[in-house]
Coordinates of C-alpha atoms in Angstrom, one line a residue:
M1 CA 0.0 0.0 0.0
E2 CA 1.4 3.4 -1.1
K3 CA 2.5 5.7 1.7
S4 CA 3.8 9.2 1.2
I5 CA 5.9 11.4 3.6
V6 CA 6.4 15.0 2.6
P7 CA 9.3 16.9 4.2
K8 CA 10.2 20.5 3.2
N9 CA 11.0 20.3 -0.4
W10 CA 10.8 16.7 -1.5
K11 CA 8.6 13.6 -1.2
W12 CA 9.2 10.1 0.1
Y13 CA 7.1 7.4 -1.4
Q14 CA 6.8 3.9 0.2
F15 CA 5.5 1.1 -1.9
K16 CA 5.0 -2.7 -1.9
K17 CA 6.6 -4.5 -4.8
N18 CA 3.1 -5.4 -6.2
E19 CA 2.5 -1.7 -6.9
I20 CA 4.9 -1.5 -9.8
N21 CA 2.4 0.4 -12.1
R22 CA 1.9 3.0 -9.5
I23 CA 5.7 3.5 -9.1
K24 CA 6.1 3.8 -12.9
Q25 CA 3.4 6.4 -12.9
I26 CA 5.2 8.5 -10.2
I27 CA 8.4 8.4 -12.0
E28 CA 6.9 9.4 -15.4
N29 CA 4.8 12.1 -13.9
D30 CA 7.9 13.7 -12.5
N31 CA 9.6 13.6 -15.9
Y32 CA 12.3 11.3 -14.8
S33 CA 13.9 8.6 -16.8
F34 CA 12.0 5.3 -16.7
N35 CA 14.4 2.6 -15.7
K36 CA 12.8 -0.7 -16.8
K37 CA 15.8 -2.6 -15.4
W38 CA 15.2 -1.3 -12.0
L39 CA 11.5 -2.2 -12.1
D40 CA 12.5 -5.7 -13.3
Q41 CA 14.8 -6.0 -10.3
V42 CA 12.0 -4.9 -8.0
G43 CA 9.9 -7.7 -9.3
K44 CA 12.7 -10.3 -8.9
N45 CA 13.5 -9.1 -5.3
R46 CA 16.8 -11.2 -5.2
T47 CA 20.0 -9.5 -5.1
N48 CA 21.9 -6.2 -4.6
C49 CA 22.3 -3.8 -7.6
L50 CA 23.2 -0.1 -8.2
R51 CA 22.5 2.2 -11.1
I52 CA 23.9 5.7 -11.5
E53 CA 22.3 8.1 -14.2
I54 CA 22.9 11.6 -15.1
L55 CA 20.2 12.9 -17.6
D56 CA 20.6 15.4 -20.4
N57 CA 18.9 18.0 -18.2
E58 CA 21.6 17.3 -15.5
K59 CA 19.0 15.4 -13.3
K60 CA 20.8 12.8 -11.3
I61 CA 19.3 9.4 -10.3
V62 CA 20.6 6.7 -8.0
S63 CA 18.6 3.5 -8.0
G64 CA 19.0 -0.1 -7.1
S65 CA 18.3 -2.8 -4.5
L66 CA 20.0 -3.4 -1.2
I67 CA 20.0 -6.5 1.1
Y68 CA 20.0 -5.0 4.5
K69 CA 19.4 -8.0 6.7
Q70 CA 20.7 -11.6 6.2
S71 CA 20.4 -14.7 8.3
V72 CA 23.8 -16.4 9.0
E73 CA 22.2 -19.8 8.9
E74 CA 19.8 -19.7 5.9
E75 CA 20.9 -18.4 2.5
R76 CA 17.4 -17.5 1.4
D77 CA 16.4 -15.8 4.7
Y78 CA 17.2 -12.2 4.0
K79 CA 15.5 -8.8 3.8
I80 CA 15.8 -6.6 0.6
F81 CA 14.4 -3.1 -0.3
H82 CA 14.6 -1.2 -3.5
F83 CA 15.2 2.5 -3.9
Y84 CA 15.0 5.4 -6.4
V85 CA 16.5 8.6 -5.4
T86 CA 16.6 12.1 -7.0
N87 CA 17.1 15.5 -5.6
D88 CA 13.3 15.9 -4.9
Q89 CA 12.0 12.4 -4.5
F90 CA 12.8 9.3 -2.7
I91 CA 11.1 6.0 -3.5
T92 CA 11.4 2.9 -1.4
V93 CA 10.0 -0.5 -2.1
D94 CA 9.4 -3.2 0.6
P95 CA 11.6 -1.8 3.5
E96 CA 10.4 -3.9 6.4
L97 CA 11.5 -1.4 9.2
S98 CA 9.5 -3.4 11.8
S99 CA 12.2 -6.2 11.4
L100 CA 14.9 -3.8 12.6
K101 CA 15.0 -4.0 16.4
H102 CA 17.2 -1.0 17.1
I103 CA 15.7 1.7 14.8
N104 CA 13.7 4.5 16.4
Y105 CA 11.3 5.1 13.6
E106 CA 9.7 8.3 15.0
L107 CA 13.1 9.9 15.6
M108 CA 14.2 9.0 12.1
L109 CA 11.1 10.6 10.6
R110 CA 11.7 13.7 12.6
Q111 CA 15.3 13.9 11.3
I112 CA 14.2 13.2 7.7
D113 CA 11.6 16.0 8.1
R114 CA 14.2 18.6 8.7
T115 CA 16.3 17.7 5.6
E116 CA 16.4 20.0 2.5
N117 CA 16.5 17.3 -0.2
A118 CA 15.7 13.7 -1.0
V119 CA 19.4 12.6 -1.0
D120 CA 19.9 13.7 2.6
G121 CA 16.7 11.9 3.6
F122 CA 18.0 8.8 1.9
L123 CA 21.4 9.2 3.7
I124 CA 19.6 9.4 7.1
F125 CA 17.7 6.3 6.2
L126 CA 20.9 4.6 5.2
G127 CA 22.6 5.7 8.4
E128 CA 19.9 4.1 10.5
L129 CA 20.4 0.8 8.6
M130 CA 24.1 1.1 9.5
N131 CA 23.3 1.8 13.1
E132 CA 21.2 -1.4 13.2
L133 CA 24.2 -3.3 11.6
L134 CA 26.7 -1.8 14.2
V135 CA 24.5 -3.0 17.1
E136 CA 24.6 -6.5 15.7
I137 CA 28.3 -6.2 15.1
D138 CA 28.7 -5.4 18.9
E139 CA 26.8 -8.6 19.7
F140 CA 29.3 -10.5 17.4
E141 CA 32.2 -8.8 19.3
E142 CA 30.8 -10.3 22.6
A143 CA 30.6 -13.8 21.0
L144 CA 34.1 -13.5 19.6
K145 CA 35.4 -12.6 23.0
T146 CA 33.9 -15.7 24.5
L147 CA 35.5 -17.7 21.7
I148 CA 38.9 -16.3 22.2
W149 CA 38.8 -17.4 25.9
G150 CA 37.3 -20.8 24.9
V151 CA 40.3 -21.5 22.8
F152 CA 42.5 -20.9 25.8
K153 CA 40.4 -22.8 28.3
K154 CA 39.1 -25.8 26.3
N155 CA 40.7 -26.2 22.9
D156 CA 39.1 -29.1 21.1
T157 CA 37.2 -29.9 17.9
S158 CA 34.0 -28.2 19.1
I159 CA 36.0 -24.9 19.5
L160 CA 37.4 -25.2 16.0
D161 CA 33.9 -25.6 14.7
K162 CA 32.8 -22.5 16.5
I163 CA 35.7 -20.5 15.1
Y164 CA 34.7 -21.4 11.5
K165 CA 31.1 -20.5 12.3
R166 CA 32.2 -17.1 13.4
R167 CA 34.3 -16.8 10.3
H168 CA 31.3 -17.5 8.2
E169 CA 29.2 -15.0 10.2
L170 CA 31.9 -12.4 9.6
L171 CA 31.8 -13.0 5.9
V172 CA 28.0 -12.6 5.9
W173 CA 28.5 -9.2 7.6
K174 CA 31.1 -8.1 5.1
N175 CA 28.9 -9.3 2.3
L176 CA 26.2 -6.9 3.6
L177 CA 28.5 -4.0 4.1
I178 CA 30.2 -4.0 0.7
P179 CA 27.1 -2.9 -1.3
I180 CA 26.4 -0.2 1.3
K181 CA 30.0 1.1 0.8
E182 CA 29.4 1.0 -3.0
L183 CA 26.1 2.9 -2.6
K184 CA 27.9 5.6 -0.5
M185 CA 30.5 5.9 -3.3
G186 CA 27.8 6.1 -6.0
I187 CA 26.0 8.9 -4.1
E188 CA 29.4 10.8 -3.6
E189 CA 30.0 10.4 -7.3
V190 CA 26.9 12.1 -8.6
Y191 CA 26.1 14.4 -5.8
L192 CA 29.7 15.3 -4.8
D193 CA 29.4 19.1 -4.6
E194 CA 26.0 18.9 -2.9
V195 CA 26.4 16.3 -0.2
S196 CA 30.1 15.5 0.4
K197 CA 30.6 18.3 2.8
G198 CA 27.3 18.0 4.6
K199 CA 26.9 16.7 8.1
I200 CA 24.5 14.0 7.2
F201 CA 26.7 12.6 4.5
T202 CA 29.7 12.8 6.9
C203 CA 27.9 11.0 9.6
T204 CA 26.6 8.2 7.4
C205 CA 30.1 7.8 5.9
K206 CA 31.7 7.6 9.4
R207 CA 29.2 4.8 10.4
I208 CA 30.1 2.9 7.2
E209 CA 33.8 3.3 7.8
R210 CA 33.4 2.4 11.4
A211 CA 31.6 -0.9 10.6
M212 CA 34.1 -1.7 7.9
T213 CA 37.0 -1.0 10.2
L214 CA 35.5 -3.3 12.9
L215 CA 34.8 -6.2 10.6
N216 CA 38.4 -5.9 9.2
E217 CA 39.8 -6.0 12.7
Y218 CA 37.6 -8.9 13.7
E219 CA 38.7 -10.7 10.6
H220 CA 42.3 -10.3 11.7
E221 CA 41.5 -11.6 15.1
I222 CA 39.8 -14.7 13.7
D223 CA 42.6 -15.2 11.3
S224 CA 45.0 -15.1 14.2
I225 CA 42.9 -17.7 16.1
I226 CA 42.9 -19.9 13.0
N227 CA 46.7 -19.6 12.6
L228 CA 47.1 -20.4 16.3
E229 CA 44.9 -23.5 15.9
E230 CA 46.9 -24.6 12.9
V231 CA 50.2 -24.3 15.0
I232 CA 48.6 -26.1 17.9
S233 CA 47.3 -28.9 15.7
S234 CA 50.6 -29.2 13.9
H235 CA 52.5 -29.4 17.2
R236 CA 50.1 -32.0 18.6
G237 CA 50.3 -34.0 15.5
N238 CA 54.0 -34.0 15.6
E239 CA 54.0 -35.0 19.3
I240 CA 51.7 -37.9 18.5
M241 CA 53.9 -39.1 15.7
K242 CA 57.0 -38.7 18.0
T243 CA 55.3 -40.6 20.7
L244 CA 54.3 -43.5 18.4
T245 CA 57.9 -43.5 17.0
V246 CA 59.4 -43.6 20.5
I247 CA 57.1 -46.3 21.6
T248 CA 57.8 -48.4 18.6
T249 CA 61.5 -47.9 19.1
V250 CA 61.5 -48.7 22.8
F251 CA 59.6 -51.9 22.2
T252 CA 61.7 -53.1 19.2
P253 CA 63.8 -55.5 21.4
I254 CA 60.8 -57.1 22.8
M255 CA 59.2 -57.6 19.4
A256 CA 62.5 -58.7 17.8
L257 CA 63.5 -61.2 20.5
G258 CA 59.9 -62.4 20.9
S259 CA 59.8 -63.0 17.2
L260 CA 63.1 -64.9 17.3
W261 CA 62.0 -67.3 20.1
G262 CA 58.6 -67.7 18.7
M263 CA 60.0 -69.6 15.7
N264 CA 59.1 -73.2 15.3
F265 CA 62.3 -74.7 14.0
K266 CA 63.2 -78.2 15.2
H267 CA 66.7 -77.4 16.4
M268 CA 66.8 -74.3 18.6
P269 CA 69.6 -74.6 21.2
E270 CA 67.9 -72.1 23.5
L271 CA 65.1 -74.7 24.2
E272 CA 67.6 -76.8 26.2
W273 CA 69.0 -74.0 28.3
K274 CA 68.0 -74.5 32.0
F275 CA 67.8 -70.7 32.7
G276 CA 66.8 -69.8 29.1
Y277 CA 63.5 -68.2 30.2
L278 CA 65.1 -66.0 32.9
L279 CA 67.9 -65.0 30.5
S280 CA 65.5 -64.0 27.8
L281 CA 63.5 -61.8 30.3
I282 CA 66.7 -60.2 31.5
L283 CA 67.9 -59.6 27.9
I284 CA 64.6 -58.0 27.0
V285 CA 64.5 -55.7 30.0
V286 CA 68.2 -54.7 29.7
S287 CA 68.0 -54.1 26.0
T288 CA 64.8 -52.0 26.3
L289 CA 66.3 -49.9 29.1
V290 CA 69.5 -49.3 27.3
L291 CA 67.6 -48.2 24.1
Y292 CA 65.4 -45.9 26.2
G293 CA 68.4 -44.5 28.0
F294 CA 70.1 -43.7 24.7
L295 CA 66.9 -41.9 23.5
K296 CA 66.8 -40.0 26.7
I297 CA 70.4 -39.0 26.6
K298 CA 69.9 -37.7 23.0
D299 CA 66.8 -35.8 24.3
W300 CA 64.6 -37.4 21.5
T301 CA 61.8 -38.2 23.8
G302 CA 61.2 -34.4 24.4
D303 CA 58.4 -33.7 26.9
L304 CA 56.4 -36.7 25.9
L305 CA 56.3 -38.2 29.4
K306 CA 55.2 -34.9 31.0
G307 CA 51.6 -34.5 32.0
K308 CA 49.2 -32.1 30.2
K309 CA 48.7 -28.9 32.2
N310 CA 45.4 -27.0 32.4
G311 CA 45.3 -23.7 30.5
S312 CA 48.3 -24.6 28.3
F313 CA 48.2 -24.8 24.5
F314 CA 51.0 -27.2 24.1
K315 CA 51.5 -29.0 27.5

């Protein structure tokens, strides 16, 4: 259902995507270029896009679609809205503001009502979307902090799974933010002299930059955690292989002598020895101890025999 908001010198039209004919009528009545591709995108309602137009009469148009909310678990669970912005009108299609928990709708309308043109109104709207994203990024920061200490306290496969889930979540946030950054650059491109020095544009840009900076820093943190996990896994794998090698080496005399005296040849002189059994046990024990002592002197056993300490990555 169409809804109109009329600030000082411009209009904001809010439509549903089934009102395409009415949207077309508004654009044509205001003598603007009719962008069929944009209306096709409204009908498909699928992905981000951005179109910049400068008409022969110097009229400037920024139109496109923007995914502003995305589930980190379901690919098709997302929210998208479509926009068409000129100096004196702002058209939005399907912005479900009720799904945004941290937007003060009444305050946003009062701010928009004080703007001089539709571009500033759109920038305030975009800034509120960024504010919603920043709040969710703060929640991500809390979860990341818990994960960092989880790696230290209990580092196992379940922690590794959580690390990569957070990595995926971060990619989803960046995937949301990149089209917003492109949109900011598009507005700056066509309205450079009019908005680039304004407070509203500066405020919105700072929010975008802040979100991008945070996500980049969190990405570095997660990459550091992943690198730490790789080092720990490599070390533990080496320790396991070293342990198996040492055990195999230490028990080599037992296996060799056991194999020798386990043979079934008819003539074996050891079978007639009165103290053969005792001598074989002594030989096995002595040879094992000698071999272990040699490994110990060479320090090839490392810290394999030391117990694992709590709160340690490697011990």
